[in-house]
């Protein structure tokens, strides 16, 4: 089949990769000036992969498939873009997400090492032992390097004969005719259209506003105190509990250290709204990490990167079929770690016609 993929974030790139491997003729359209698009949700330096998920959510059960899909991709790209430095979860208050993740780790029988605050602060001296309840460490996780993954996939697709276009913003989709109209006025036709447009999907499918919500968020890159830098260079990726629901990626892949907090987001109807950082925004994100980190005011903010995400009401993945179009949306930054597996599953659904099965998988429902 001739298949058009709209959006070259990780879901679109991985879907195109799987479709090409399945023998389809693929055209990939990206609105940004390059791949990765710096404004896209998966255009930042790195993302976390880990096995820590709520026991009831289902994603802990399918994360193994995500690891398998990445391994398949590394073979095709000829390079592994995962830094397997492990992950550390730090609980700040009873009943926080770290408690929930611990139940999921136990349910999946994933091994981990438990630390009391003093023990954890001795191993990771940037922690304040008076600021958290406990921590646990798993070796089975790390940081995915997004930009080399995107560039590698785009190069692989071109070498395999796919049409890969940047500066190609889609403004309309005729789902019955399989026709895509670009901002330039050019039109393309496909047997199927896969829409992986991230936070911009509502510009093309307004009827999904009741199911998908768009938020503007940001992350802060920071430079730690000089005497703690070596500890951070060797640190795992981290998640912190409490109100902020934070995440952190230390120095890896030539990129700086990143702080992000799931509480730091603003609802918007426009994915391009307010994409310039606000004065003091980086410091506000940084300060959400005290506790569990000591001396937080000594961490210097070097850069703030904004992003737009789509969310569903229950923070699960999403698919919607209409005519020849199949819309697939990840949910927040949660989506990146499953990106390679999502691509394989979408391609399989295109081949089999089993979109209902795809939806069950995306929602991590039992078979």
Short mmCIF file of C-alpha atoms in Angstrom, two decimals:
data_model
loop_
_atom_site.label_atom_id
_atom_site.label_comp_id
_atom_site.label_asym_id
_atom_site.label_seq_id
_atom_site.Cartn_x
_atom_site.Cartn_y
_atom_site.Cartn_z
CA UNK A 1 0.00 0.00 0.00
CA UNK A 2 0.91 3.64 -0.38
CA UNK A 3 0.82 5.07 3.14
CA UNK A 4 1.24 8.67 4.26
CA UNK A 5 2.49 9.28 7.80
CA UNK A 6 1.83 12.76 9.16
CA UNK A 7 4.32 13.81 11.83
CA UNK A 8 7.92 12.70 12.31
CA UNK A 9 8.13 12.44 16.06
CA UNK A 10 9.04 9.09 17.55
CA UNK A 11 5.61 7.56 16.84
CA UNK A 12 5.62 8.65 13.19
CA UNK A 13 9.23 7.69 12.57
CA UNK A 14 8.76 4.28 14.19
CA UNK A 15 5.53 3.65 12.30
CA UNK A 16 7.24 4.55 9.02
CA UNK A 17 10.16 2.28 9.95
CA UNK A 18 7.85 -0.67 10.60
CA UNK A 19 5.74 -0.04 7.50
CA UNK A 20 8.82 0.09 5.26
CA UNK A 21 10.06 -3.16 6.79
CA UNK A 22 6.64 -4.61 5.93
CA UNK A 23 7.03 -3.72 2.25
CA UNK A 24 4.82 -0.62 2.05
CA UNK A 25 5.53 2.56 0.11
CA UNK A 26 5.78 5.29 2.73
CA UNK A 27 5.71 9.08 2.59
CA UNK A 28 6.59 10.81 5.87
CA UNK A 29 5.57 14.46 6.30
CA UNK A 30 7.08 16.72 8.97
CA UNK A 31 5.96 20.32 9.44
CA UNK A 32 9.22 21.38 11.08
CA UNK A 33 12.40 22.49 9.32
CA UNK A 34 14.32 19.36 10.30
CA UNK A 35 14.03 15.94 11.89
CA UNK A 36 13.85 16.08 14.83
CA UNK A 37 11.63 19.14 14.97
CA UNK A 38 12.91 21.14 17.98
CA UNK A 39 9.32 22.11 18.90
CA UNK A 40 8.03 18.54 18.89
CA UNK A 41 7.43 16.52 22.05
CA UNK A 42 10.16 14.06 21.08
CA UNK A 43 12.60 16.68 19.82
CA UNK A 44 14.47 17.17 23.11
CA UNK A 45 17.82 15.54 23.97
CA UNK A 46 16.68 12.54 25.98
CA UNK A 47 13.84 10.63 27.62
CA UNK A 48 13.61 8.11 30.44
CA UNK A 49 12.92 4.41 29.99
CA UNK A 50 12.16 2.32 33.08
CA UNK A 51 9.99 -0.48 34.38
CA UNK A 52 8.41 1.50 37.21
CA UNK A 53 4.65 1.70 36.56
CA UNK A 54 1.51 1.51 38.65
CA UNK A 55 0.45 -2.07 39.26
CA UNK A 56 -3.07 -1.38 37.99
CA UNK A 57 -2.09 0.60 34.91
CA UNK A 58 -0.99 -2.25 32.65
CA UNK A 59 2.04 -0.49 31.14
CA UNK A 60 4.44 -2.36 33.42
CA UNK A 61 3.21 -5.51 31.71
CA UNK A 62 3.97 -4.29 28.17
CA UNK A 63 7.21 -2.36 28.78
CA UNK A 64 9.14 -5.54 27.93
CA UNK A 65 7.80 -5.29 24.39
CA UNK A 66 9.12 -1.74 24.22
CA UNK A 67 12.62 -2.92 25.13
CA UNK A 68 12.40 -5.63 22.44
CA UNK A 69 11.33 -3.09 19.82
CA UNK A 70 14.22 -0.77 20.66
CA UNK A 71 16.63 -3.71 20.36
CA UNK A 72 15.26 -4.43 16.88
CA UNK A 73 15.69 -0.78 15.93
CA UNK A 74 19.29 -0.64 17.17
CA UNK A 75 20.14 -3.48 14.78
CA UNK A 76 18.68 -1.58 11.82
CA UNK A 77 20.31 1.71 12.80
CA UNK A 78 23.65 0.03 13.45
CA UNK A 79 23.97 1.84 16.78
CA UNK A 80 22.44 1.59 20.25
CA UNK A 81 21.08 4.91 21.54
CA UNK A 82 20.17 3.77 25.06
CA UNK A 83 22.36 4.70 28.02
CA UNK A 84 21.48 1.89 30.50
CA UNK A 85 22.48 3.71 33.68
CA UNK A 86 19.48 2.46 35.68
CA UNK A 87 16.77 4.44 37.44
CA UNK A 88 16.24 5.68 40.99
CA UNK A 89 12.83 6.37 42.54
CA UNK A 90 12.65 8.66 45.58
CA UNK A 91 9.48 8.77 47.70
CA UNK A 92 8.66 12.05 49.44
CA UNK A 93 5.31 11.29 51.02
CA UNK A 94 3.09 8.33 51.77
CA UNK A 95 0.89 7.31 48.86
CA UNK A 96 2.84 9.17 46.18
CA UNK A 97 3.55 7.74 42.74
CA UNK A 98 6.79 6.20 43.95
CA UNK A 99 4.76 4.04 46.34
CA UNK A 100 2.53 3.06 43.42
CA UNK A 101 5.51 2.26 41.22
CA UNK A 102 6.97 0.09 43.97
CA UNK A 103 3.82 -2.04 43.95
CA UNK A 104 4.22 -2.38 40.18
CA UNK A 105 7.84 -3.42 40.53
CA UNK A 106 6.83 -6.10 43.02
CA UNK A 107 3.98 -7.30 40.81
CA UNK A 108 6.31 -7.63 37.83
CA UNK A 109 8.99 -9.23 39.99
CA UNK A 110 11.52 -6.74 38.70
CA UNK A 111 14.63 -6.66 40.90
CA UNK A 112 15.57 -3.48 42.76
CA UNK A 113 17.66 -2.36 45.73
CA UNK A 114 15.91 -0.54 48.57
CA UNK A 115 17.65 2.32 50.42
CA UNK A 116 16.91 4.16 53.63
CA UNK A 117 17.51 7.94 53.36
CA UNK A 118 20.95 7.92 54.99
CA UNK A 119 22.09 4.99 52.84
CA UNK A 120 20.85 6.63 49.65
CA UNK A 121 22.49 9.97 50.48
CA UNK A 122 25.78 8.21 51.12
CA UNK A 123 25.69 6.63 47.65
CA UNK A 124 24.22 9.70 45.91
CA UNK A 125 25.55 12.71 47.88
CA UNK A 126 23.28 15.24 46.16
CA UNK A 127 20.33 13.81 48.13
CA UNK A 128 19.20 15.38 51.42
CA UNK A 129 18.51 12.48 53.81
CA UNK A 130 16.03 14.60 55.77
CA UNK A 131 13.93 15.28 52.67
CA UNK A 132 12.52 11.89 51.67
CA UNK A 133 11.16 8.60 53.00
CA UNK A 134 13.10 5.99 51.04
CA UNK A 135 14.59 5.28 47.61
CA UNK A 136 14.93 2.25 45.40
CA UNK A 137 17.26 1.62 42.49
CA UNK A 138 16.83 -0.64 39.45
CA UNK A 139 19.50 -1.37 36.88
CA UNK A 140 16.88 -1.99 34.20
CA UNK A 141 16.39 1.50 32.80
CA UNK A 142 18.18 4.60 31.61
CA UNK A 143 18.09 7.41 29.05
CA UNK A 144 17.09 7.20 25.40
CA UNK A 145 18.93 9.72 23.20
CA UNK A 146 16.11 11.22 21.14
CA UNK A 147 17.95 13.33 18.58
CA UNK A 148 20.33 10.67 17.22
CA UNK A 149 17.40 8.23 17.16
CA UNK A 150 15.35 10.64 15.01
CA UNK A 151 18.23 11.44 12.68
CA UNK A 152 19.12 7.78 12.36
CA UNK A 153 15.57 6.74 11.53
CA UNK A 154 15.16 9.52 8.96
CA UNK A 155 18.41 8.47 7.28
CA UNK A 156 17.41 4.79 7.38
CA UNK A 157 14.03 5.58 5.80
CA UNK A 158 15.59 7.56 2.97
CA UNK A 159 18.07 4.79 2.25
CA UNK A 160 15.20 2.30 2.08
CA UNK A 161 13.35 4.41 -0.49
CA UNK A 162 10.79 6.19 1.68
CA UNK A 163 9.87 9.77 0.85
CA UNK A 164 10.79 11.94 3.84
CA UNK A 165 9.78 15.60 3.67
CA UNK A 166 10.36 18.46 6.10
CA UNK A 167 8.74 21.92 5.94
CA UNK A 168 5.57 20.08 4.92
CA UNK A 169 2.74 21.22 7.16
CA UNK A 170 -0.52 19.37 6.63
CA UNK A 171 -3.58 21.63 6.79
CA UNK A 172 -6.37 19.27 5.76
CA UNK A 173 -7.06 15.57 5.45
CA UNK A 174 -9.85 14.08 3.35
CA UNK A 175 -10.32 10.82 5.22
CA UNK A 176 -12.70 9.37 2.62
CA UNK A 177 -10.49 10.01 -0.40
CA UNK A 178 -7.16 9.48 1.39
CA UNK A 179 -6.03 12.94 0.37
CA UNK A 180 -3.63 15.17 2.30
CA UNK A 181 -3.38 18.90 1.60
CA UNK A 182 -0.21 20.80 2.48
CA UNK A 183 0.10 24.45 3.44
CA UNK A 184 1.74 25.04 0.06
CA UNK A 185 -1.45 23.89 -1.71
CA UNK A 186 0.11 20.63 -2.85
CA UNK A 187 -1.95 17.47 -2.37
CA UNK A 188 -0.92 13.84 -1.89
CA UNK A 189 -2.98 10.66 -1.94
CA UNK A 190 -2.53 7.44 -0.04
CA UNK A 191 -4.32 4.17 0.53
CA UNK A 192 -4.00 4.86 4.24
CA UNK A 193 -3.01 7.90 6.30
CA UNK A 194 -1.45 7.55 9.75
CA UNK A 195 -1.59 10.76 11.78
CA UNK A 196 1.01 11.03 14.54
CA UNK A 197 0.97 14.80 14.83
CA UNK A 198 1.36 15.03 18.60
CA UNK A 199 0.00 18.22 20.13
CA UNK A 200 -0.96 19.51 16.67
CA UNK A 201 -3.42 16.69 16.01
CA UNK A 202 -6.39 18.80 17.11
CA UNK A 203 -5.71 21.23 14.27
CA UNK A 204 -6.63 18.40 11.91
CA UNK A 205 -9.27 16.57 13.96
CA UNK A 206 -11.21 19.07 16.05
CA UNK A 207 -13.76 16.42 16.95
CA UNK A 208 -11.16 14.84 19.26
CA UNK A 209 -11.10 17.82 21.64
CA UNK A 210 -13.35 15.94 24.03
CA UNK A 211 -10.83 13.12 24.33
CA UNK A 212 -7.45 14.83 23.93
CA UNK A 213 -6.28 17.84 25.94
CA UNK A 214 -3.24 19.95 25.10
CA UNK A 215 -0.85 21.34 27.69
CA UNK A 216 2.17 23.57 27.48
CA UNK A 217 5.05 22.47 29.71
CA UNK A 218 8.78 23.03 30.09
CA UNK A 219 11.98 21.46 31.38
CA UNK A 220 15.04 23.12 32.90
CA UNK A 221 18.64 22.22 32.14
CA UNK A 222 20.89 22.92 35.09
CA UNK A 223 24.53 22.93 36.13
CA UNK A 224 25.07 21.45 39.63
CA UNK A 225 27.59 22.68 42.21
CA UNK A 226 31.12 21.81 41.08
CA UNK A 227 31.75 19.42 43.98
CA UNK A 228 28.64 17.38 43.05
CA UNK A 229 29.18 17.18 39.31
CA UNK A 230 31.08 13.88 39.38
CA UNK A 231 28.29 12.30 41.43
CA UNK A 232 25.71 13.52 38.92
CA UNK A 233 27.72 12.27 35.95
CA UNK A 234 27.53 8.77 37.40
CA UNK A 235 23.92 9.04 38.60
CA UNK A 236 20.92 7.08 37.31
CA UNK A 237 17.87 8.72 35.80
CA UNK A 238 15.46 9.62 38.56
CA UNK A 239 11.81 10.05 39.48
CA UNK A 240 10.67 11.85 42.61
CA UNK A 241 7.31 11.63 44.30
CA UNK A 242 5.32 14.17 46.22
CA UNK A 243 3.28 17.00 44.76
CA UNK A 244 5.74 17.85 41.96
CA UNK A 245 5.89 14.32 40.49
CA UNK A 246 9.36 15.08 39.18
CA UNK A 247 11.79 13.41 36.81
CA UNK A 248 15.47 14.00 36.14
CA UNK A 249 18.04 12.90 33.59
CA UNK A 250 21.71 13.51 34.47
CA UNK A 251 24.50 14.20 32.00
CA UNK A 252 24.33 11.68 29.15
CA UNK A 253 24.93 11.59 25.42
CA UNK A 254 26.69 14.95 25.45
CA UNK A 255 23.58 16.72 26.80
CA UNK A 256 23.15 18.62 30.03
CA UNK A 257 21.24 17.65 33.15
CA UNK A 258 17.46 18.01 32.91
CA UNK A 259 14.82 18.68 35.56
CA UNK A 260 11.14 18.28 34.77
CA UNK A 261 7.98 18.13 36.88
CA UNK A 262 4.59 16.85 35.79
CA UNK A 263 2.90 19.51 37.89
CA UNK A 264 4.47 22.19 35.69
CA UNK A 265 1.96 22.43 32.86
CA UNK A 266 -0.69 24.84 31.61
CA UNK A 267 -3.78 23.92 29.59
CA UNK A 268 -3.88 25.46 26.12
CA UNK A 269 -5.88 25.08 22.91
CA UNK A 270 -2.89 25.96 20.72
CA UNK A 271 0.24 23.78 20.52
CA UNK A 272 2.26 26.82 19.43
CA UNK A 273 1.12 29.03 22.33
CA UNK A 274 3.74 30.69 24.56
CA UNK A 275 6.66 28.53 23.46
CA UNK A 276 9.25 31.04 24.68
CA UNK A 277 10.37 30.44 28.29
CA UNK A 278 8.94 32.78 30.91
CA UNK A 279 11.35 34.72 33.12
CA UNK A 280 12.19 32.67 36.20
CA UNK A 281 10.52 29.55 34.83
CA UNK A 282 13.65 27.44 35.01
CA UNK A 283 14.29 28.37 38.61
CA UNK A 284 10.68 27.57 39.50
CA UNK A 285 11.08 24.07 38.02
CA UNK A 286 14.43 23.61 39.75
CA UNK A 287 13.03 24.60 43.13
CA UNK A 288 10.39 21.87 42.93
CA UNK A 289 13.24 19.43 43.65
CA UNK A 290 13.90 20.65 47.18
CA UNK A 291 13.31 18.12 48.67
CA UNK A 292 14.83 15.64 47.91
CA UNK A 293 17.99 17.45 46.72
CA UNK A 294 20.21 19.46 49.02
CA UNK A 295 21.56 22.92 48.15
CA UNK A 296 19.07 23.38 45.33
CA UNK A 297 19.70 27.13 45.09
CA UNK A 298 23.29 26.38 44.02
CA UNK A 299 22.09 24.70 40.81
CA UNK A 300 22.40 27.17 37.96
CA UNK A 301 19.74 27.07 35.23
CA UNK A 302 21.44 27.05 31.81
CA UNK A 303 18.48 26.53 29.47
CA UNK A 304 14.72 26.15 29.48
CA UNK A 305 12.97 24.17 26.74
CA UNK A 306 9.21 24.33 26.27
CA UNK A 307 7.02 21.59 24.90
CA UNK A 308 3.39 20.84 24.08
CA UNK A 309 1.82 17.50 24.99
CA UNK A 310 -1.52 15.84 24.50
CA UNK A 311 -3.15 14.09 27.44
CA UNK A 312 -6.12 11.79 27.70
CA UNK A 313 -8.29 11.88 30.82
CA UNK A 314 -6.70 8.68 32.14
CA UNK A 315 -3.19 9.25 30.70
CA UNK A 316 -3.29 6.28 28.34
CA UNK A 317 -2.36 6.10 24.68
CA UNK A 318 -5.03 6.83 22.12
CA UNK A 319 -6.12 5.76 18.62
CA UNK A 320 -9.01 6.90 16.45
CA UNK A 321 -9.97 5.55 13.02
CA UNK A 322 -11.93 7.64 10.54
CA UNK A 323 -12.19 6.60 6.91
CA UNK A 324 -8.72 5.95 5.56
CA UNK A 325 -7.08 7.81 8.46
CA UNK A 326 -5.75 6.35 11.67
CA UNK A 327 -4.91 8.89 14.39
CA UNK A 328 -2.43 7.72 17.03
CA UNK A 329 -1.51 9.86 20.00
CA UNK A 330 0.88 9.24 22.84
CA UNK A 331 0.19 10.65 26.28
CA UNK A 332 2.68 13.19 27.61
CA UNK A 333 6.38 12.31 27.80
CA UNK A 334 5.24 8.89 28.97
CA UNK A 335 4.94 8.00 25.31
CA UNK A 336 8.53 8.13 24.17
CA UNK A 337 9.76 4.97 25.86
CA UNK A 338 7.08 2.98 24.03
CA UNK A 339 7.77 4.70 20.69
CA UNK A 340 9.41 1.82 18.84
CA UNK A 341 6.76 -0.63 20.04
CA UNK A 342 3.94 1.76 19.10
CA UNK A 343 5.33 1.92 15.57
CA UNK A 344 5.41 -1.85 15.26
CA UNK A 345 1.86 -2.18 16.61
CA UNK A 346 0.44 0.52 14.32
CA UNK A 347 2.04 -1.08 11.27
CA UNK A 348 0.66 -4.47 12.30
CA UNK A 349 -2.84 -2.99 12.66
CA UNK A 350 -2.58 -1.43 9.19
CA UNK A 351 -1.72 -4.85 7.78
CA UNK A 352 -4.32 -6.85 9.71
CA UNK A 353 -7.11 -4.29 9.98
CA UNK A 354 -7.32 -5.02 13.71
CA UNK A 355 -7.57 -1.44 14.96
CA UNK A 356 -9.64 -2.60 17.94
CA UNK A 357 -6.72 -4.77 19.03
CA UNK A 358 -4.36 -1.84 18.57
CA UNK A 359 -6.55 0.30 20.82
CA UNK A 360 -6.53 -2.37 23.52
CA UNK A 361 -2.75 -2.56 23.37
CA UNK A 362 -2.34 1.21 23.44
CA UNK A 363 -4.47 1.35 26.56
CA UNK A 364 -2.45 -1.55 28.03
CA UNK A 365 -5.59 -3.63 28.46
CA UNK A 366 -5.29 -7.43 28.90
CA UNK A 367 -5.63 -9.44 25.68
#
